[in-house]
Coordinates of C-alpha atoms (C1' of nucleotides) in Angstrom, one line a residue:
Chain A
M1 CA -2.0 -21.8 27.9
T2 CA -4.4 -20.3 25.4
S3 CA -3.3 -18.4 22.4
A4 CA -2.8 -14.6 22.7
D5 CA -5.9 -12.6 23.6
S6 CA -7.4 -11.8 20.2
S7 CA -9.1 -8.7 21.6
S8 CA -5.9 -6.9 22.2
P9 CA -3.6 -6.3 19.2
S10 CA -0.1 -7.5 18.9
D11 CA 2.7 -6.1 16.8
F12 CA 6.5 -5.7 16.9
I13 CA 6.2 -2.5 19.1
R14 CA 4.0 -4.3 21.7
D15 CA 6.5 -7.1 21.6
I16 CA 9.3 -4.7 22.5
I17 CA 7.2 -3.2 25.3
E18 CA 6.3 -6.5 26.7
K19 CA 9.9 -7.5 26.7
D20 CA 10.8 -4.2 28.5
L21 CA 8.0 -4.9 31.0
R22 CA 9.4 -8.3 31.8
S23 CA 12.9 -7.0 32.3
S24 CA 11.6 -3.9 34.3
K25 CA 13.5 -1.7 31.9
H26 CA 11.5 1.4 32.8
Q27 CA 10.5 0.2 36.3
G28 CA 7.4 -1.3 34.6
R29 CA 6.2 2.0 33.4
V30 CA 4.8 2.6 29.9
A31 CA 4.4 6.2 28.8
T32 CA 3.8 7.3 25.2
R33 CA 2.9 10.5 23.6
F34 CA 1.1 11.8 20.4
P35 CA 3.2 14.7 19.3
P36 CA 1.7 16.5 16.3
E37 CA 3.0 19.8 15.0
P38 CA 0.1 22.2 14.9
N39 CA 0.5 23.3 11.3
G40 CA -2.4 21.5 9.8
Y41 CA -5.5 19.5 10.5
P42 CA -5.0 15.9 11.7
H43 CA -5.9 13.2 9.1
I44 CA -6.5 9.5 9.1
G45 CA -2.7 8.9 9.1
H46 CA -2.5 10.7 12.4
A47 CA -5.3 8.6 13.6
K48 CA -3.1 5.5 13.2
S49 CA -0.5 7.1 15.4
V50 CA -3.1 8.3 17.9
C51 CA -4.7 4.9 18.2
L52 CA -1.2 3.3 18.5
N53 CA 0.0 5.6 21.2
F54 CA -3.2 5.8 23.3
G55 CA -4.0 2.2 22.6
I56 CA -0.7 1.0 24.0
A57 CA -0.9 3.2 27.0
A58 CA -4.4 1.8 27.8
Q59 CA -3.4 -1.8 27.1
Y60 CA -0.4 -1.7 29.5
G61 CA -1.8 0.5 32.2
G62 CA 0.4 3.4 31.1
V63 CA -0.3 7.0 30.1
C64 CA -0.2 8.8 26.8
N65 CA 0.4 12.6 26.6
L66 CA -0.9 14.9 23.9
R67 CA 2.0 17.2 23.0
M68 CA 2.1 20.0 20.5
D69 CA 5.4 19.8 18.8
D70 CA 5.6 23.5 18.1
T71 CA 9.2 24.3 17.5
D72 CA 8.8 26.1 14.2
P73 CA 6.5 29.2 14.6
S74 CA 6.0 29.7 10.9
G75 CA 2.9 27.8 9.9
E76 CA 1.8 26.9 13.4
S77 CA -1.4 28.3 14.9
T78 CA -4.0 28.1 17.6
E79 CA -6.6 27.0 15.0
Y80 CA -4.6 23.9 14.4
V81 CA -4.1 23.2 18.1
E82 CA -7.8 23.4 18.5
S83 CA -8.5 21.1 15.6
I84 CA -6.1 18.5 17.0
I85 CA -7.6 18.7 20.5
R86 CA -11.1 18.4 19.0
D87 CA -10.3 15.5 16.7
V88 CA -8.3 13.4 19.2
K89 CA -11.1 13.8 21.7
W90 CA -13.7 12.9 19.1
L91 CA -11.7 9.7 18.3
G92 CA -12.3 8.8 21.9
F93 CA -9.0 9.4 23.7
D94 CA -8.3 11.2 26.9
W95 CA -5.0 12.7 28.0
Q96 CA -6.5 14.1 31.2
D97 CA -4.4 17.0 32.3
R98 CA -1.4 16.0 30.2
L99 CA -1.7 18.5 27.3
Y100 CA 1.9 19.7 26.8
Y101 CA 3.7 22.0 24.4
A102 CA 7.3 21.9 23.3
S103 CA 7.1 25.7 23.5
D104 CA 6.7 25.3 27.2
Y105 CA 10.1 23.7 27.3
Y106 CA 12.0 26.5 25.5
E107 CA 13.7 27.8 28.6
K108 CA 14.8 24.3 29.7
L109 CA 16.0 23.4 26.2
Y110 CA 18.0 26.6 26.2
Q111 CA 19.7 25.5 29.4
Y112 CA 20.5 22.1 27.9
A113 CA 22.0 23.9 24.9
I114 CA 24.2 25.9 27.3
E115 CA 25.3 22.7 29.0
L116 CA 26.3 21.2 25.6
I117 CA 28.2 24.4 24.8
G118 CA 30.0 24.2 28.1
A119 CA 31.0 20.6 27.4
G120 CA 32.4 21.6 24.1
K121 CA 29.7 19.6 22.3
A122 CA 28.0 22.5 20.6
Y123 CA 29.2 25.6 18.8
V124 CA 27.9 28.7 17.1
C125 CA 28.5 28.6 13.4
D126 CA 28.6 31.7 11.2
L127 CA 28.3 29.9 7.9
N128 CA 25.3 31.0 5.8
P129 CA 22.7 28.5 4.7
D130 CA 24.3 27.9 1.3
E131 CA 27.7 27.4 2.9
I132 CA 26.3 25.0 5.5
R133 CA 24.9 22.9 2.7
E134 CA 28.2 22.9 0.8
Y135 CA 30.1 22.0 3.9
R136 CA 27.8 19.1 4.6
G137 CA 29.1 17.1 1.7
T138 CA 26.9 14.6 -0.2
L139 CA 25.5 11.2 0.4
T140 CA 28.7 9.6 -0.9
E141 CA 31.3 12.3 0.1
P142 CA 32.1 13.4 3.6
G143 CA 31.5 16.9 4.7
K144 CA 34.1 19.5 5.7
E145 CA 34.4 21.0 9.2
S146 CA 33.2 24.5 9.7
P147 CA 35.9 27.1 10.3
Y148 CA 33.9 28.1 13.4
R149 CA 33.9 24.6 14.8
N150 CA 36.6 25.1 17.3
R151 CA 35.6 28.3 19.0
S152 CA 36.1 28.3 22.7
A153 CA 33.2 27.5 25.0
E154 CA 33.3 31.1 26.3
E155 CA 33.0 32.6 22.9
N156 CA 30.2 30.2 22.0
M157 CA 28.4 31.0 25.2
A158 CA 28.6 34.7 24.5
L159 CA 27.5 34.3 20.9
F160 CA 24.6 32.1 21.8
E161 CA 23.4 34.6 24.4
R162 CA 23.6 37.3 21.8
M163 CA 21.7 35.1 19.3
R164 CA 18.9 34.8 21.9
A165 CA 19.1 38.6 22.5
G166 CA 18.3 39.2 18.9
E167 CA 21.6 40.8 18.0
F168 CA 22.0 38.8 14.7
P169 CA 19.9 38.7 11.6
E170 CA 18.0 35.5 10.6
G171 CA 20.2 33.0 8.7
S172 CA 23.5 34.6 9.9
R173 CA 24.3 32.2 12.7
V174 CA 23.1 28.8 14.1
L175 CA 24.0 26.6 17.0
R176 CA 25.3 23.3 16.0
A177 CA 26.1 20.0 17.7
K178 CA 29.7 19.0 17.3
I179 CA 29.5 15.4 16.2
D180 CA 31.2 14.2 13.0
M181 CA 31.3 15.9 9.6
A182 CA 32.4 12.6 8.0
S183 CA 29.6 10.5 9.3
P184 CA 28.0 8.3 6.7
N185 CA 24.8 9.2 8.4
V186 CA 24.3 12.8 7.1
T187 CA 22.1 13.5 10.1
L188 CA 25.2 13.4 12.3
R189 CA 27.2 16.0 10.3
D190 CA 27.1 18.7 13.0
P191 CA 23.3 19.1 12.9
I192 CA 21.7 22.4 13.6
M193 CA 20.2 22.8 17.1
Y194 CA 19.0 26.3 17.0
R195 CA 18.2 28.8 14.2
I196 CA 17.3 32.4 14.4
K197 CA 13.7 33.2 13.3
K198 CA 12.3 36.6 14.0
V199 CA 8.8 35.3 13.8
N200 CA 6.0 35.7 16.2
H201 CA 5.1 32.4 17.9
Y202 CA 1.4 31.7 18.4
R203 CA 2.1 31.0 22.1
T204 CA 5.3 32.7 23.1
G205 CA 4.8 35.8 21.0
D206 CA 8.1 37.6 20.5
K207 CA 9.8 36.3 23.6
W208 CA 12.1 34.1 21.5
C209 CA 13.9 34.7 18.3
I210 CA 15.8 31.5 18.3
Y211 CA 14.0 28.2 18.0
P212 CA 15.2 24.7 18.6
M213 CA 15.2 22.1 15.8
Y214 CA 13.1 18.9 16.0
D215 CA 16.0 16.6 16.7
F216 CA 17.2 18.6 19.7
A217 CA 13.7 19.4 21.1
H218 CA 12.0 16.1 20.6
C219 CA 14.3 13.7 22.6
L220 CA 14.5 16.2 25.4
S221 CA 10.7 16.8 25.4
D222 CA 10.3 13.1 25.7
S223 CA 12.6 12.7 28.6
L224 CA 11.2 15.8 30.3
E225 CA 7.8 14.0 30.2
G226 CA 9.1 10.7 31.3
I227 CA 8.2 9.0 28.0
T228 CA 9.4 5.4 27.9
H229 CA 8.6 4.5 24.3
S230 CA 8.8 7.3 21.7
L231 CA 6.9 6.0 18.6
C232 CA 7.5 7.8 15.3
T233 CA 7.4 7.0 11.6
L234 CA 10.1 5.3 9.5
E235 CA 11.6 8.5 8.0
F236 CA 13.0 9.3 11.4
E237 CA 15.0 6.1 11.6
N238 CA 18.1 8.0 10.4
N239 CA 17.6 10.5 13.2
R240 CA 17.6 7.9 16.0
P241 CA 21.4 8.0 16.5
L242 CA 21.0 11.8 17.0
Y243 CA 18.0 11.3 19.4
D244 CA 20.3 9.1 21.4
W245 CA 23.3 11.3 21.1
F246 CA 21.7 14.3 22.8
L247 CA 20.4 12.2 25.7
K248 CA 23.7 10.6 26.2
E249 CA 25.8 13.8 26.0
L250 CA 23.4 15.4 28.5
K251 CA 23.7 12.4 30.7
I252 CA 20.0 12.0 30.9
H253 CA 19.4 8.8 32.8
P254 CA 16.1 7.1 32.2
R255 CA 16.2 7.4 28.5
P256 CA 13.2 7.1 26.3
Q257 CA 13.5 4.7 23.4
Q258 CA 12.6 5.7 19.9
I259 CA 10.8 3.1 17.8
E260 CA 9.8 3.6 14.2
F261 CA 6.8 2.2 12.3
A262 CA 5.5 2.7 8.8
R263 CA 3.2 5.6 8.2
L264 CA -0.2 5.1 6.7
N265 CA -0.7 5.3 3.0
L266 CA -4.3 4.9 1.7
S267 CA -5.2 4.1 -1.9
Y268 CA -7.0 6.8 -3.9
T269 CA -6.0 9.5 -1.5
V270 CA -3.1 11.5 -0.4
L271 CA -2.0 11.9 3.2
S272 CA 0.8 14.4 3.3
K273 CA 0.1 17.7 5.1
R274 CA 1.8 19.6 2.3
R275 CA -0.5 18.0 -0.3
L276 CA -3.6 18.5 1.8
I277 CA -2.8 22.2 2.3
E278 CA -2.4 22.5 -1.4
L279 CA -5.9 21.1 -2.0
V280 CA -7.3 23.6 0.5
E281 CA -5.4 26.6 -0.8
K282 CA -6.0 25.8 -4.5
G283 CA -9.7 25.5 -3.7
V284 CA -9.9 21.9 -5.0
V285 CA -11.9 21.3 -1.8
G286 CA -14.0 23.6 0.3
G287 CA -11.7 23.5 3.3
W288 CA -10.0 21.2 5.8
D289 CA -13.3 19.8 6.8
D290 CA -14.6 19.2 3.3
P291 CA -16.1 15.7 3.3
Q292 CA -13.8 14.7 0.5
M293 CA -10.8 15.3 2.7
P294 CA -9.1 12.4 4.6
T295 CA -8.8 14.8 7.5
L296 CA -10.6 13.6 10.7
S297 CA -12.8 16.7 10.5
G298 CA -13.7 15.9 6.9
M299 CA -14.4 12.3 7.6
R300 CA -16.5 13.3 10.6
R301 CA -18.6 15.6 8.4
R302 CA -18.8 12.9 5.8
G303 CA -20.4 10.7 8.4
Y304 CA -17.6 8.4 9.6
T305 CA -17.8 7.3 13.2
P306 CA -14.9 7.2 15.6
E307 CA -15.5 3.5 16.2
A308 CA -15.1 2.8 12.5
I309 CA -11.8 4.7 12.3
R310 CA -10.5 3.0 15.5
N311 CA -11.4 -0.3 14.1
F312 CA -9.7 0.5 10.9
C313 CA -6.5 1.5 12.7
E314 CA -6.5 -1.8 14.5
R315 CA -7.2 -3.8 11.4
I316 CA -4.4 -2.3 9.3
G317 CA -1.8 -3.5 11.8
V318 CA 1.6 -1.9 12.6
S319 CA 4.8 -2.9 10.9
K320 CA 7.8 -1.5 9.2
N321 CA 6.6 -2.4 5.7
D322 CA 6.0 0.6 3.4
S323 CA 2.4 -0.2 2.5
L324 CA -0.6 1.1 0.7
I325 CA -3.8 0.2 2.4
D326 CA -6.8 -0.5 0.1
I327 CA -9.4 2.2 0.9
A328 CA -12.0 -0.6 0.5
L329 CA -10.9 -1.7 4.0
L330 CA -11.8 1.7 5.4
E331 CA -15.1 1.6 3.7
D332 CA -15.8 -1.9 5.1
C333 CA -15.1 -0.5 8.6
V334 CA -17.7 2.2 8.3
R335 CA -20.3 -0.1 6.7
E336 CA -19.8 -2.6 9.5
D337 CA -20.4 0.0 12.1
L338 CA -23.2 1.9 10.4
N339 CA -25.0 -1.3 9.4
E340 CA -25.6 -1.8 13.1
K341 CA -26.2 1.8 14.2
A342 CA -27.9 3.6 11.3
P343 CA -31.7 3.7 11.3
R344 CA -33.2 2.7 7.9
V345 CA -35.1 5.3 6.0
M346 CA -36.4 5.7 2.4
A347 CA -35.0 8.3 0.1
V348 CA -35.4 8.7 -3.6
L349 CA -32.4 10.4 -5.1
R350 CA -33.4 10.7 -8.7
P351 CA -37.2 10.7 -8.7
L352 CA -39.4 9.0 -11.3
R353 CA -43.1 9.7 -10.9
V354 CA -45.3 6.7 -10.4
V355 CA -49.1 6.8 -10.5
I356 CA -51.1 3.9 -9.1
D357 CA -54.1 4.1 -11.4
N358 CA -56.4 1.9 -9.2
Y359 CA -55.6 3.6 -5.9
P360 CA -58.3 6.2 -5.1
E361 CA -57.4 9.8 -5.6
G362 CA -57.1 11.7 -2.4
R363 CA -56.7 8.7 -0.3
S364 CA -53.7 8.0 1.8
E365 CA -52.6 5.6 4.5
E366 CA -49.6 5.1 6.8
F367 CA -47.4 2.1 7.2
D368 CA -45.5 1.4 10.3
C369 CA -41.9 0.6 9.2
P370 CA -39.2 -0.7 11.4
C371 CA -36.1 1.5 11.7
H372 CA -33.9 -1.5 11.6
P373 CA -34.5 -5.0 10.2
K374 CA -32.5 -6.8 12.9
N375 CA -33.0 -4.6 15.9
P376 CA -36.6 -4.0 17.0
E377 CA -35.3 -1.8 19.8
M378 CA -34.7 0.9 17.3
G379 CA -38.4 1.3 16.9
S380 CA -40.4 2.2 13.9
R381 CA -41.7 5.3 12.1
K382 CA -44.8 6.0 10.1
V383 CA -44.5 6.2 6.3
P384 CA -47.4 7.6 4.3
F385 CA -48.6 6.0 1.0
S386 CA -50.8 7.5 -1.6
R387 CA -51.7 7.4 -5.3
V388 CA -48.7 9.3 -6.6
L389 CA -45.2 8.2 -5.6
Y390 CA -41.6 8.5 -6.5
I391 CA -39.3 5.7 -7.2
E392 CA -35.6 5.7 -8.2
R393 CA -35.1 6.3 -11.9
D394 CA -32.6 3.5 -11.9
D395 CA -35.3 1.1 -10.7
F396 CA -37.3 1.3 -13.9
H397 CA -36.2 0.2 -17.4
E398 CA -38.5 0.3 -20.4
N399 CA -36.3 -2.3 -22.1
P400 CA -34.7 -4.1 -19.2
P401 CA -31.2 -5.4 -19.8
K402 CA -30.4 -9.0 -18.9
K403 CA -30.4 -9.8 -15.2
F404 CA -32.2 -6.5 -14.4
F405 CA -35.1 -7.6 -12.3
R406 CA -36.6 -4.4 -11.1
L407 CA -39.7 -2.6 -12.6
A408 CA -40.4 -2.8 -16.3
P409 CA -43.5 -2.8 -18.4
G410 CA -45.7 -5.7 -17.4
R411 CA -43.6 -6.6 -14.4
E412 CA -44.6 -6.8 -10.8
V413 CA -42.4 -5.6 -7.9
R414 CA -42.8 -4.9 -4.2
L415 CA -42.8 -1.4 -2.8
R416 CA -41.0 -1.9 0.5
Y417 CA -43.4 -2.2 3.4
G418 CA -46.1 -1.2 0.9
Y419 CA -47.9 -3.1 -1.9
F420 CA -47.1 -5.1 -4.9
I421 CA -47.4 -3.0 -8.0
R422 CA -47.4 -3.9 -11.7
C423 CA -46.4 -1.6 -14.5
I424 CA -49.1 -1.1 -17.1
G425 CA -47.8 1.8 -19.1
V426 CA -45.3 4.7 -19.4
I427 CA -45.6 8.3 -20.4
K428 CA -42.7 9.8 -22.2
D429 CA -41.6 13.4 -22.6
P430 CA -42.4 14.1 -26.3
A431 CA -39.4 16.3 -26.6
T432 CA -36.7 14.0 -25.2
G433 CA -38.3 10.6 -25.4
E434 CA -37.4 10.1 -21.8
V435 CA -39.9 8.2 -19.5
S436 CA -41.5 10.9 -17.4
E437 CA -44.1 8.9 -15.6
V438 CA -44.9 5.2 -15.0
H439 CA -48.4 3.9 -14.5
C440 CA -49.1 1.0 -12.3
T441 CA -51.8 -0.9 -10.6
Y442 CA -51.5 -2.2 -7.0
D443 CA -52.8 -5.3 -5.5
P444 CA -54.8 -4.4 -2.3
E445 CA -54.3 -7.9 -1.0
T446 CA -50.5 -7.4 -0.7
K447 CA -50.6 -4.7 2.0
S448 CA -47.3 -4.3 3.9
G449 CA -45.6 -6.3 1.1
F450 CA -47.0 -9.8 1.7
A451 CA -48.9 -11.7 -0.9
P452 CA -51.5 -14.0 0.7
D453 CA -51.3 -16.3 -2.3
G454 CA -47.6 -16.7 -1.7
R455 CA -46.5 -15.4 -5.1
K456 CA -43.1 -14.1 -5.3
V457 CA -41.7 -10.9 -6.8
E458 CA -38.1 -10.5 -7.9
A459 CA -37.4 -7.0 -6.5
T460 CA -38.3 -4.7 -3.6
L461 CA -38.1 -1.0 -4.3
H462 CA -37.9 1.9 -2.0
W463 CA -40.3 4.8 -2.7
V464 CA -41.7 8.0 -1.3
A465 CA -45.3 9.4 -1.5
A466 CA -45.1 12.5 -3.6
A467 CA -47.4 14.7 -1.6
H468 CA -45.8 13.9 1.7
A469 CA -42.1 13.9 0.6
V470 CA -39.6 16.4 2.0
S471 CA -37.0 17.8 -0.4
A472 CA -33.3 17.7 0.2
E473 CA -30.0 18.3 -1.4
V474 CA -27.8 15.2 -1.4
R475 CA -24.1 15.2 -2.0
L476 CA -22.6 12.0 -3.4
Y477 CA -19.0 11.7 -2.6
D478 CA -16.6 9.4 -4.3
R479 CA -12.8 8.8 -4.1
L480 CA -10.9 12.1 -4.5
Y481 CA -8.5 10.6 -7.0
R482 CA -8.9 8.3 -10.1
V483 CA -5.7 6.4 -9.5
A484 CA -4.8 4.2 -6.5
D485 CA -1.5 5.9 -5.9
P486 CA -1.7 9.6 -6.9
L487 CA 1.9 10.2 -6.0
A488 CA 3.4 7.4 -7.9
E489 CA 6.6 8.2 -9.8
G490 CA 6.7 11.8 -8.6
S491 CA 3.7 12.8 -10.7
D492 CA 1.6 15.8 -9.7
H493 CA -1.3 14.5 -7.7
T494 CA -3.7 17.2 -8.9
E495 CA -3.5 15.7 -12.4
H496 CA -5.2 12.6 -11.0
L497 CA -8.1 14.2 -9.3
N498 CA -11.4 12.5 -9.8
P499 CA -13.7 14.9 -11.6
K500 CA -16.7 13.0 -10.2
S501 CA -15.6 13.0 -6.6
L502 CA -18.6 15.1 -5.8
E503 CA -22.0 15.0 -7.4
T504 CA -24.7 17.2 -6.0
L505 CA -28.3 16.2 -6.4
H506 CA -30.9 18.9 -5.8
S507 CA -34.3 17.4 -6.2
C508 CA -34.2 14.4 -3.9
R509 CA -37.4 13.3 -2.2
L510 CA -37.3 11.8 1.2
E511 CA -39.8 10.2 3.5
P512 CA -41.3 12.8 5.9
S513 CA -39.7 11.5 9.1
L514 CA -36.5 13.0 7.8
A515 CA -37.8 16.5 8.3
Q516 CA -36.8 16.0 11.9
A517 CA -33.2 15.0 11.1
A518 CA -30.6 17.0 13.0
P519 CA -27.1 17.9 11.8
G520 CA -24.8 15.0 12.2
D521 CA -27.6 12.4 12.2
R522 CA -26.7 9.3 10.3
F523 CA -29.1 7.1 8.3
Q524 CA -29.1 4.2 5.9
F525 CA -31.0 5.2 2.8
E526 CA -32.3 1.8 2.0
R527 CA -30.7 0.2 -1.0
I528 CA -28.5 3.2 -1.6
G529 CA -26.0 3.9 1.2
Y530 CA -25.2 5.6 4.4
F531 CA -25.8 9.3 4.7
C532 CA -25.6 12.0 7.3
V533 CA -27.0 15.4 7.7
D534 CA -24.3 18.0 6.8
T535 CA -23.2 19.9 9.9
A536 CA -22.3 23.1 8.0
D537 CA -25.0 23.6 5.4
S538 CA -28.1 21.9 6.6
K539 CA -30.1 24.5 8.4
G540 CA -33.8 25.0 9.2
Q541 CA -35.8 24.1 6.1
R542 CA -32.8 23.4 4.0
L543 CA -31.8 19.7 4.4
V544 CA -28.4 18.6 3.1
F545 CA -27.2 15.1 3.3
N546 CA -23.7 13.7 2.6
R547 CA -23.1 10.2 1.4
T548 CA -20.7 8.5 3.7
V549 CA -20.4 5.4 1.7
T550 CA -22.5 3.4 -0.7
L551 CA -24.0 0.1 0.1
R552 CA -22.4 -2.9 -1.6
D553 CA -24.2 -3.1 -4.8
A554 CA -24.3 -6.5 -6.6
W555 CA -26.2 -5.0 -9.6
A556 CA -23.7 -2.2 -10.0
R557 CA -21.0 -4.8 -10.0
L558 CA -22.7 -6.8 -12.7
R559 CA -23.2 -3.8 -14.7
S560 CA -19.6 -2.6 -14.6
R561 CA -18.5 -6.1 -15.4
G562 CA -20.7 -5.9 -18.4
E563 CA -19.1 -2.6 -19.4
K564 CA -15.7 -4.2 -19.2
I565 CA -16.8 -6.9 -21.5
V566 CA -18.1 -4.4 -23.9
D567 CA -14.9 -2.4 -23.8
F568 CA -13.0 -5.6 -24.4
E569 CA -15.0 -6.4 -27.4
K570 CA -14.4 -3.0 -29.0
Chain B
rU1 C1' 27.5 4.9 -6.2
rG2 C1' 27.8 6.2 1.4
rG3 C1' 24.4 5.1 5.4
rG4 C1' 19.7 3.4 7.3
rG5 C1' 15.3 0.3 6.6
rC6 C1' 12.0 -3.2 4.2
rG7 C1' 10.7 -7.6 0.8
rU8 C1' 5.1 -13.7 3.1
rC9 C1' -1.8 -14.2 -1.6
rG10 C1' -4.5 -8.5 -5.7
rU11 C1' -4.0 -5.3 -0.7
rC12 C1' -2.7 -5.4 4.5
rA13 C1' -0.7 -9.0 7.9
rA14 C1' 0.5 -13.4 11.4
rG15 C1' 4.6 -16.5 11.6
rC16 C1' 10.4 -16.2 16.0
rG17 C1' 13.9 -24.2 13.0
rG18 C1' 8.7 -28.8 13.1
rU19 C1' 6.0 -28.4 7.7
rA20 C1' 2.0 -21.0 5.4
rA21 C1' -3.3 -17.7 10.7
rG22 C1' -6.7 -13.9 9.9
rA23 C1' -8.8 -9.5 7.4
rC24 C1' -10.1 -6.7 3.0
rA25 C1' -10.7 -7.6 -2.2
rC26 C1' -12.2 -11.2 -5.7
rA27 C1' -15.2 -15.7 -7.4
rG28 C1' -19.3 -19.2 -6.7
rG29 C1' -23.6 -20.7 -3.8
rA30 C1' -27.7 -20.6 0.1
rA31 C1' -31.3 -17.7 2.2
rU32 C1' -33.7 -12.9 1.8
rU33 C1' -39.6 -7.6 2.1
rU34 C1' -32.7 -3.6 1.1
rG35 C1' -29.4 -6.9 -5.8
rG36 C1' -27.8 -4.7 1.8
rA37 C1' -26.8 -7.5 6.2
rU38 C1' -26.2 -12.9 7.2
rC39 C1' -24.4 -17.9 6.1
rC40 C1' -21.5 -21.5 3.5
rU41 C1' -17.4 -22.5 -0.3
rG42 C1' -13.0 -21.4 -3.1
rC43 C1' -8.7 -18.3 -3.2
rA44 C1' 0.2 -18.7 -1.5
rU45 C1' 2.6 -27.0 -2.5
rU46 C1' 5.1 -21.8 -1.1
rC47 C1' 7.4 -17.0 1.6
rG48 C1' 12.1 -11.4 -3.8
rG49 C1' 16.1 -14.8 -6.2
rA50 C1' 20.2 -18.4 -6.0
rG51 C1' 23.3 -21.3 -3.1
rG52 C1' 24.5 -23.4 1.8
rU53 C1' 23.6 -25.5 7.1
rU54 C1' 20.0 -29.1 9.0
rC55 C1' 16.4 -35.2 9.6
rG56 C1' 13.6 -30.7 8.8
rA57 C1' 14.2 -23.6 6.7
rA58 C1' 9.5 -18.2 5.4
rU59 C1' 12.4 -18.6 10.0
rC60 C1' 19.9 -19.7 10.5
rC61 C1' 24.4 -18.4 7.0
rU62 C1' 26.4 -16.4 2.1
rC63 C1' 25.8 -13.8 -2.3
rC64 C1' 22.5 -11.3 -5.5
rC65 C1' 17.9 -8.5 -6.9
rG66 C1' 14.0 -4.9 -5.9
rC67 C1' 11.6 -0.9 -3.2
rC68 C1' 11.6 3.1 0.6
rC69 C1' 14.3 7.0 3.6
rC70 C1' 18.5 10.7 4.4
rA71 C1' 22.4 16.1 1.5
rG72 C1' 15.6 22.0 5.2
rC73 C1' 18.3 27.1 9.4
rC74 C1' 10.8 21.5 8.2
rA75 C1' 8.8 17.8 11.4

RNA sequence: UGGGGCGUCGUCAAGCGGUAAGACACAGGAAUUUGGAUCCUGCAUUCGGAGGUUCGAAUCCUCCCGCCCCAGCCA
């Protein structure tokens, strides 16, 4: 026997499923579900769950449903439902006709509640919220039984009907499961099943004024859909006995099994809906789809591909360890995907004017440049060359530091797919002393970048012909936070925001082929990084690019290492 | 200090009594018309700690330590 198929992932959840399959526990069926509450935009943490649930269904020939877990009308909306549908689809998953809503089960859930009341397992409690909390006890002390705990089934039935009819104000009564006020598991101390909320529901409108709680609704929704394995995050581990209690007391036969795994935490970002809403509402970011956001819509706009995200979700694995994934892994995933897919292009972000003194004025020529160095099938594009060019400011140093081997006075470098040029002088702004123009000569023998005499050059620079360049705005995104764990030790994450998480460059000069770029198109700006055309702000003549991720940069690494040494010496 | 869960490389993560996979990160090198990609090389004598069982323990037992979750009419 060969070792496990390395193309399909394996983890403790799949182990359980395979065991269940062998023992025919669910008649060989596998059914999962992705059950978001539509009260926010899905983020990369949701993607982990989406990939897990849909991935498992696909791997074992099962199904995965998409279910809106909409049991609390405050905060839920159609906008969020739409964002979830759009993003899960974009990730590449298909639930066919199995889009469900917990709110479609309200009537059935109500009947289940009636059944529990009839069995003496649920009661209407008149305690107010404060009293309920007091009666619940603490982590170390048992709770006290509610004085309403032993009402007759008839009385409970009548009261519950009147709750539904809207006869009582919010907060005045709840329906509770009668379990055990002394349970060491606080979840089991007569948990609330229904509360009164006189709030309009985005789907059921004002039809209901009582709404089921998560614990009651979730297990039953799962069983109603024939879910076999109900995967959720670790914080629900305490709730599992309650999940099982409802199903057992209602004598539901094929019972779904809840299995908990660790939610995703990503370094230098924050992945809680509450925190993300805060960023949106405080205006720290431009919205849920701001490219700085770890939301799927933000990442899409930033230029991430679904493939990269899926690969990431597979690479991080699934376990019960509370972990913090290094964002470098995510970045590696996009680079890996975009390295293959993104056409190469030249763009100068911070232009420095270069004049080729021995290149005739008014003359220009075109080079045919491959769109991908390894994949000829991606074709080529024409790039014009002329006497005045732009190169990257960073690619020239009047007094080059050690190990800097780009352009400097007297040095020769190659212009990618162009000519060798040698710097013969600089012109400085008399006011600032800053280099404003570099003068060079070119070697006509080195056309396309080859020297017939075989001489070598240390660097190859990207460039753009000044007269032919198109202008663009480029947004350089970096990590949103300065610290790896912005929530560490209960600190306020907004104190750790990275002030440089967005730098906008307005006078970027791009090769003319980019004038045709359409919103969403992705490119590699050679030697810089991966960029995509912004889908919201790039329109008509106004070109806006977002940086998805930088290229790995050995020079930048050397430089920052140097800085560290300098700091150390201080 | 009640209950539930988790501790294997800087970060993830395999391992399921037979002698520590892999990935990212990091470091070095080769090659290079992207200081990219690629390719080599290195990177846990030891698995939170201490005892014990065993010919043999990351895997079994005992005790201890650390971290996370639970006292919403949120999910």
